[in-house]
Amino acid sequence: MAQAFEGQPSVELVLGMGTGEPKVPLERTEFVRADQTYSILNRIVRATRVDTVVHTFLVTNSSSVTRRALHEVNVIGTLNLLAAAGAAGTSVRHVVVKSSTHVYGSSPRDPAWFDEGAHRNAPVTTQLERSLLEVESLVDDFAEDNPHVAVTVLRFANVLGSDIVTPISTDLRRRLLPAIAGYDPLVQFVEEDDVVRSLEHVTLNRIAGRFNVAGAGKLPWSEVAHLAGAHLLPLSPIAPRLTCAPLLRLARLELPAELEALARYGRGVDTSRLLQTGFSYRYTTAGTVRSFARANNLRRSVGEGPVYRYERDLEQFFRHSRAVTREGE
Amino acid sequence: MSTTYDATVASVTHSVPQAGDGDDAPRPTHPRQTTRSRPGAGADAPVRADAVDLASTQPAAPSSAGRPVNAGPGVTRGGTTGRTTSSASLPVPVPPTGPAAADAPRLSDVDEWGRSERVRSLARRLYDPVYRYWFRVEWEGLERIPRTGGALLVANHAGAIPPDAPVIMHGIERELGRPVYGLADSFFRTVPVVGTLWSRTGGVPAHPDNAYRLLHDRQELALVFPEGTKGPSKRYADRYRLRRFGRGGFVEIAMRAGVPVIPIAVVGAEEAMPVLFRSYHLARALRLPYFPVTANMLAFGPLLGAVTYFPAKLRLRVLEPVTFDVEPGLERYSKSRVMDEAEQVRSRLQDALHDVLRERRSVVFG
């Protein structure tokens, strides 16, 4: 994301914040480490007078963090972020939030396509969905209280890509995708490039509103597995996660709670609203899975690519030392 | 955002990952960024505006192709990290994106509604003998169904496992060559295997949004049973007495989509699998909408009887299409008007049922 902004000359300053260190080489981005709840953000916003905050740290799969951390990061982190963006005399004019289509849930009574104003039918049963819904309601409140700030919420379908690690990508890399026997729902994916590009699109063009982001078309769950060269692992249709937990643990597969309903009933979102703003996708849903499969094949042959390690003193040297001569000066 | 430097963006814009280098380009995985846009053309913060200044002072990027031109301050002369150098020295602007992967090859032919033509043609081949020789279906007024454009088909619903839905869907496709999308209760989706098969053969969960998309956006034929589960769950003693037509939702959808409603009276489905009585407790325990005990179960045993129809002759009469003189596309329509129209459709359907029954001499031979 920061790399994308760096390439845009109209963006004057890119400031990255995260709990870990950057995993990709960054040229202009000033990086600040924050704690889990991003409590330092308020001071940073005031000090730098940034005008746009892109909020991408929401956790959208519950297998990577504990329940407590999920709440801390999603709800409390968003609370801090919005507090910083909405402080008196703030310079922030645009807030972009990266959410997930998990907010629509997944139930048999769902329409084939959710549009942005659709109501969710499924009861909220998982911690993740509860926290995402809470975040969105915080964002709604923020938008109402701060009419001068453009607020964008992007709801992403399940993401696949060569680098991002999600429960589904983990399963597909192990060549075994858990499925619920007797169900073959239709699902959508979005490529990680398209995720970055859509965030960039709404940020640079300052497009406010709520948008679904998903690759065109839908794929049956079984075809996702087959396209990615994986087999299906049928689980019992009754309480699949409970009865098959040892099996999943043994095979080191992941099927977090929020994916169980998805693996039964699937989900489709209508993306026409974002397309109307002039955004165009590079990948369809099928294209996303195909490109993931290709990246996966490469990975299987040559292993992981070179890993970038962030070294603070080195970065500091290149950025600020007088000994470094810069082009164009 | 400032657009002052758009002309020179190309020489330094390179960090957007390309579709082609998706495998080796490291992807940004930052939890968060805050950005600050340039508030106009003036350079107010020289340290932070490196990229902009560079872009404006070096508009002739192509000439420096051999030399690494770098946007950032964190790079020395003579090149540095491979990705930065190579991409920065390429004066290629980010190409406008098109539907690059629009036709990524697929393995199955399941479309976005869950239909599969392969499964459908197989199911139709298997079902055709049942349609022709078991039910000996006879149509009246098929010419009233339009050959093009959307229309909402509305029929009475009967029989413990209603045979009318597949008969209408298969019949219209057989006679007119037009597929029919059957809008079914969401209960179907909850049943393993059955739900998937239903979806593959052209069933769609009954939801106003789905109906609107099918009728308005795609101009298809959609079939709906306004009685819902109240129709098939009624006992044999109540045969051919139409239940309440829901809340008139089907009229509202047809109004919104601007399509006609075409009522179809089905005679024979009641006798194909008559419901003698229902067990409320079993239905609750099995989470079914209703649990019928049918005459077929008594005749053929509980298992075979659950799936075997009596060979009743099915007669279908297509009634005159009903069009609504309202503006399509509205969010809401007058409730009283909707209920009125629904009631009119219902009474016409009821009359037609009585009419067909008056002419029928035998259940089996028609």
Short mmCIF file of C-alpha atoms in Angstrom, two decimals, chain A residues 1-28 30-31 38 41 44 48-57 77 81 107-115 121 162-163 181-186 191-193 196-197 200 203-206 217-220 223 226-227 237 265-266 270 280-284 286-287 290-291 294-295 298 318-319 324-329, chain B residues 1-3 5-6 8-9 12-39 44-45 47-52 54-55 57-58 67-78 80-81 83-84 94-115 186-187 189-196 199-200 204-207 209-210 213:
data_model
loop_
_atom_site.label_atom_id
_atom_site.label_comp_id
_atom_site.label_asym_id
_atom_site.label_seq_id
_atom_site.Cartn_x
_atom_site.Cartn_y
_atom_site.Cartn_z
CA MET A 1 0.00 0.00 0.00
CA ALA A 2 2.66 2.44 1.00
CA GLN A 3 4.61 1.48 -2.10
CA ALA A 4 1.62 2.42 -4.18
CA PHE A 5 1.41 5.82 -2.58
CA GLU A 6 5.10 6.40 -2.93
CA GLY A 7 4.71 6.20 -6.65
CA GLN A 8 2.22 9.03 -6.70
CA PRO A 9 3.93 12.41 -6.86
CA SER A 10 0.80 14.16 -5.71
CA VAL A 11 1.19 12.46 -2.37
CA GLU A 12 3.68 14.47 -0.47
CA LEU A 13 4.27 12.40 2.59
CA VAL A 14 3.58 8.80 3.36
CA LEU A 15 3.63 7.79 6.95
CA GLY A 16 3.31 4.15 7.82
CA MET A 17 2.32 2.74 11.13
CA GLY A 18 2.24 -0.82 12.23
CA THR A 19 2.88 -3.09 15.13
CA GLY A 20 5.59 -4.95 13.31
CA GLU A 21 8.32 -3.82 11.00
CA PRO A 22 7.77 -3.17 7.31
CA LYS A 23 7.90 -6.31 5.26
CA VAL A 24 8.58 -4.62 1.97
CA PRO A 25 11.21 -2.13 0.92
CA LEU A 26 9.90 1.39 1.22
CA GLU A 27 11.54 4.45 -0.22
CA ARG A 28 9.77 7.49 1.10
CA GLU A 30 8.37 7.25 7.23
CA PHE A 31 7.65 4.37 9.46
CA TYR A 38 -2.47 2.46 17.98
CA LEU A 41 -1.88 7.91 16.54
CA ILE A 44 1.16 11.67 15.24
CA THR A 48 2.25 15.82 11.07
CA ARG A 49 -1.09 17.35 10.10
CA VAL A 50 -1.83 14.60 7.64
CA ASP A 51 -5.04 14.96 5.71
CA THR A 52 -5.80 11.33 4.93
CA VAL A 53 -5.82 8.30 7.13
CA VAL A 54 -5.97 4.89 5.51
CA HIS A 55 -7.08 2.35 8.04
CA THR A 56 -6.04 -1.10 6.90
CA PHE A 57 -5.19 -2.92 10.08
CA GLY A 77 -7.73 0.40 17.46
CA LEU A 81 -7.93 6.06 15.02
CA SER A 107 -27.35 -17.50 5.43
CA PRO A 108 -29.77 -19.48 3.26
CA ARG A 109 -32.09 -16.49 3.08
CA ASP A 110 -29.49 -14.23 1.51
CA PRO A 111 -29.96 -12.68 -1.89
CA ALA A 112 -27.57 -13.82 -4.59
CA TRP A 113 -25.92 -10.41 -4.52
CA PHE A 114 -25.66 -8.04 -1.58
CA ASP A 115 -25.53 -4.39 -2.44
CA ASN A 121 -29.89 -11.93 7.42
CA SER A 162 0.79 -14.51 -3.87
CA ASP A 163 1.84 -12.94 -0.59
CA ALA A 181 -20.32 -32.34 2.67
CA GLY A 182 -23.36 -31.77 0.48
CA TYR A 183 -22.79 -28.05 0.08
CA ASP A 184 -21.04 -26.36 -2.78
CA PRO A 185 -21.64 -22.64 -2.32
CA LEU A 186 -20.68 -19.83 -4.65
CA GLU A 191 -6.79 -10.30 -5.72
CA GLU A 192 -4.44 -8.50 -3.34
CA ASP A 193 -3.31 -6.20 -6.15
CA VAL A 196 -4.23 -2.17 -3.01
CA ARG A 197 -5.41 -0.57 -6.22
CA GLU A 200 -5.34 3.75 -3.81
CA THR A 203 -7.77 7.60 -1.50
CA LEU A 204 -6.27 9.54 -4.39
CA ASN A 205 -9.63 10.44 -5.90
CA ARG A 206 -11.10 11.08 -2.46
CA GLY A 217 -18.16 -13.65 -11.17
CA LYS A 218 -18.51 -16.37 -8.62
CA LEU A 219 -16.94 -19.76 -8.20
CA PRO A 220 -18.31 -22.88 -6.55
CA GLU A 223 -13.94 -25.32 -8.27
CA HIS A 226 -9.67 -27.66 -8.23
CA LEU A 227 -8.39 -24.48 -9.87
CA PRO A 237 -22.60 -31.28 7.67
CA TYR A 265 -24.14 -20.85 1.82
CA GLY A 266 -21.53 -18.71 0.11
CA ASP A 270 -22.69 -6.41 -6.01
CA SER A 280 -11.51 -1.32 -12.96
CA TYR A 281 -10.38 -4.68 -11.71
CA ARG A 282 -7.35 -6.55 -12.95
CA TYR A 283 -8.67 -9.90 -11.83
CA THR A 284 -12.00 -11.66 -11.86
CA ALA A 286 -11.62 -17.02 -11.37
CA GLY A 287 -8.58 -14.99 -12.45
CA ARG A 290 -5.79 -18.87 -11.22
CA SER A 291 -3.09 -16.35 -10.44
CA ARG A 294 0.36 -19.97 -10.53
CA ALA A 295 2.15 -18.16 -7.72
CA LEU A 298 6.27 -21.21 -8.41
CA PHE A 318 20.14 6.21 3.61
CA ARG A 319 17.38 8.63 4.34
CA VAL A 324 24.40 9.91 0.82
CA THR A 325 24.27 11.91 -2.36
CA ARG A 326 20.85 12.21 -3.90
CA GLU A 327 19.90 12.42 -7.51
CA GLY A 328 18.42 15.69 -8.62
CA GLU A 329 20.05 17.81 -5.96
CA MET B 1 -5.33 15.95 -4.81
CA SER B 2 -2.93 17.96 -6.87
CA THR B 3 -2.80 17.14 -10.50
CA TYR B 5 2.48 16.92 -12.04
CA ASP B 6 0.33 14.47 -13.83
CA THR B 8 5.45 13.60 -15.32
CA VAL B 9 3.89 11.02 -13.16
CA VAL B 12 8.38 8.02 -11.29
CA THR B 13 5.19 6.11 -10.92
CA HIS B 14 6.23 2.57 -10.59
CA SER B 15 5.21 1.17 -7.30
CA VAL B 16 1.78 0.00 -8.31
CA PRO B 17 2.16 -3.73 -8.61
CA GLN B 18 1.65 -4.95 -12.13
CA ALA B 19 -0.43 -7.88 -13.12
CA GLY B 20 2.53 -9.46 -14.84
CA ASP B 21 5.01 -9.33 -12.00
CA GLY B 22 2.57 -10.65 -9.47
CA ASP B 23 4.82 -13.50 -8.50
CA ASP B 24 7.98 -11.76 -7.49
CA ALA B 25 6.93 -8.30 -6.49
CA PRO B 26 6.79 -8.00 -2.75
CA ARG B 27 3.43 -6.75 -1.72
CA PRO B 28 2.91 -4.02 0.80
CA THR B 29 1.62 -5.52 3.95
CA HIS B 30 1.53 -2.48 6.11
CA PRO B 31 -1.04 -2.33 8.77
CA ARG B 32 -1.56 1.34 8.22
CA GLN B 33 -0.41 4.37 6.37
CA THR B 34 -1.18 7.95 6.78
CA THR B 35 -0.63 10.10 3.77
CA ARG B 36 -0.54 13.75 3.27
CA SER B 37 -1.33 15.24 -0.04
CA ARG B 38 0.44 18.13 -1.49
CA PRO B 39 -1.63 21.21 -0.80
CA ASP B 44 6.18 24.02 1.48
CA ALA B 45 8.04 21.10 2.96
CA VAL B 47 12.29 17.46 2.85
CA ARG B 48 9.07 15.63 2.34
CA ALA B 49 8.55 16.56 -1.26
CA ASP B 50 11.43 14.67 -2.80
CA ALA B 51 9.39 12.72 -5.25
CA VAL B 52 7.50 15.71 -6.45
CA LEU B 54 12.34 15.02 -8.66
CA ALA B 55 9.46 14.60 -11.01
CA THR B 57 13.11 18.62 -12.35
CA GLN B 58 13.61 15.48 -14.39
CA ARG B 67 20.96 5.25 -14.89
CA PRO B 68 18.86 4.43 -11.91
CA VAL B 69 16.59 7.30 -11.20
CA ASN B 70 15.20 7.13 -7.82
CA ALA B 71 12.29 8.80 -6.31
CA GLY B 72 13.22 8.29 -2.74
CA PRO B 73 15.93 9.71 -0.60
CA GLY B 74 16.88 6.36 0.84
CA VAL B 75 18.97 5.30 -2.14
CA THR B 76 22.58 5.95 -3.06
CA ARG B 77 24.07 6.57 -6.47
CA GLY B 78 24.81 3.60 -8.61
CA THR B 80 20.35 -0.23 -4.97
CA THR B 81 17.63 -2.77 -4.42
CA ARG B 83 13.14 -3.79 -7.79
CA THR B 84 13.45 -0.10 -7.22
CA VAL B 94 1.14 2.30 -15.43
CA PRO B 95 -1.04 0.94 -18.19
CA PRO B 96 -4.73 1.66 -18.01
CA THR B 97 -6.33 -1.45 -16.71
CA GLY B 98 -8.75 -3.34 -18.80
CA PRO B 99 -10.64 -6.57 -18.30
CA ALA B 100 -7.33 -8.39 -18.42
CA ALA B 101 -8.41 -11.59 -16.75
CA ALA B 102 -12.00 -11.38 -17.86
CA ASP B 103 -11.93 -14.80 -19.44
CA ALA B 104 -9.83 -16.78 -17.03
CA PRO B 105 -10.46 -20.39 -17.95
CA ARG B 106 -12.86 -22.28 -15.75
CA LEU B 107 -13.17 -25.92 -14.88
CA SER B 108 -16.92 -26.12 -14.41
CA ASP B 109 -19.77 -24.35 -16.12
CA VAL B 110 -21.50 -23.21 -12.95
CA ASP B 111 -22.64 -19.65 -13.53
CA GLU B 112 -23.04 -16.91 -10.95
CA TRP B 113 -26.57 -18.04 -10.12
CA GLY B 114 -25.33 -21.53 -9.41
CA ARG B 115 -26.76 -23.08 -12.58
CA SER B 186 -34.64 -20.78 1.32
CA PHE B 187 -35.28 -24.03 3.16
CA ARG B 189 -30.50 -24.39 0.56
CA THR B 190 -30.19 -25.77 4.05
CA VAL B 191 -30.54 -29.38 2.92
CA PRO B 192 -27.20 -30.89 1.91
CA VAL B 193 -26.97 -32.25 -1.66
CA VAL B 194 -30.59 -31.32 -2.43
CA GLY B 195 -29.82 -27.63 -2.05
CA THR B 196 -26.81 -27.86 -4.31
CA SER B 199 -29.25 -24.59 -7.39
CA ARG B 200 -27.42 -26.34 -10.26
CA VAL B 204 -32.83 -19.56 -7.01
CA PRO B 205 -33.59 -18.60 -3.40
CA ALA B 206 -36.77 -16.54 -3.32
CA HIS B 207 -35.58 -13.08 -2.42
CA ASP B 209 -33.49 -8.77 -4.96
CA ASN B 210 -32.95 -12.01 -6.84
CA ARG B 213 -32.30 -8.99 -11.03
#
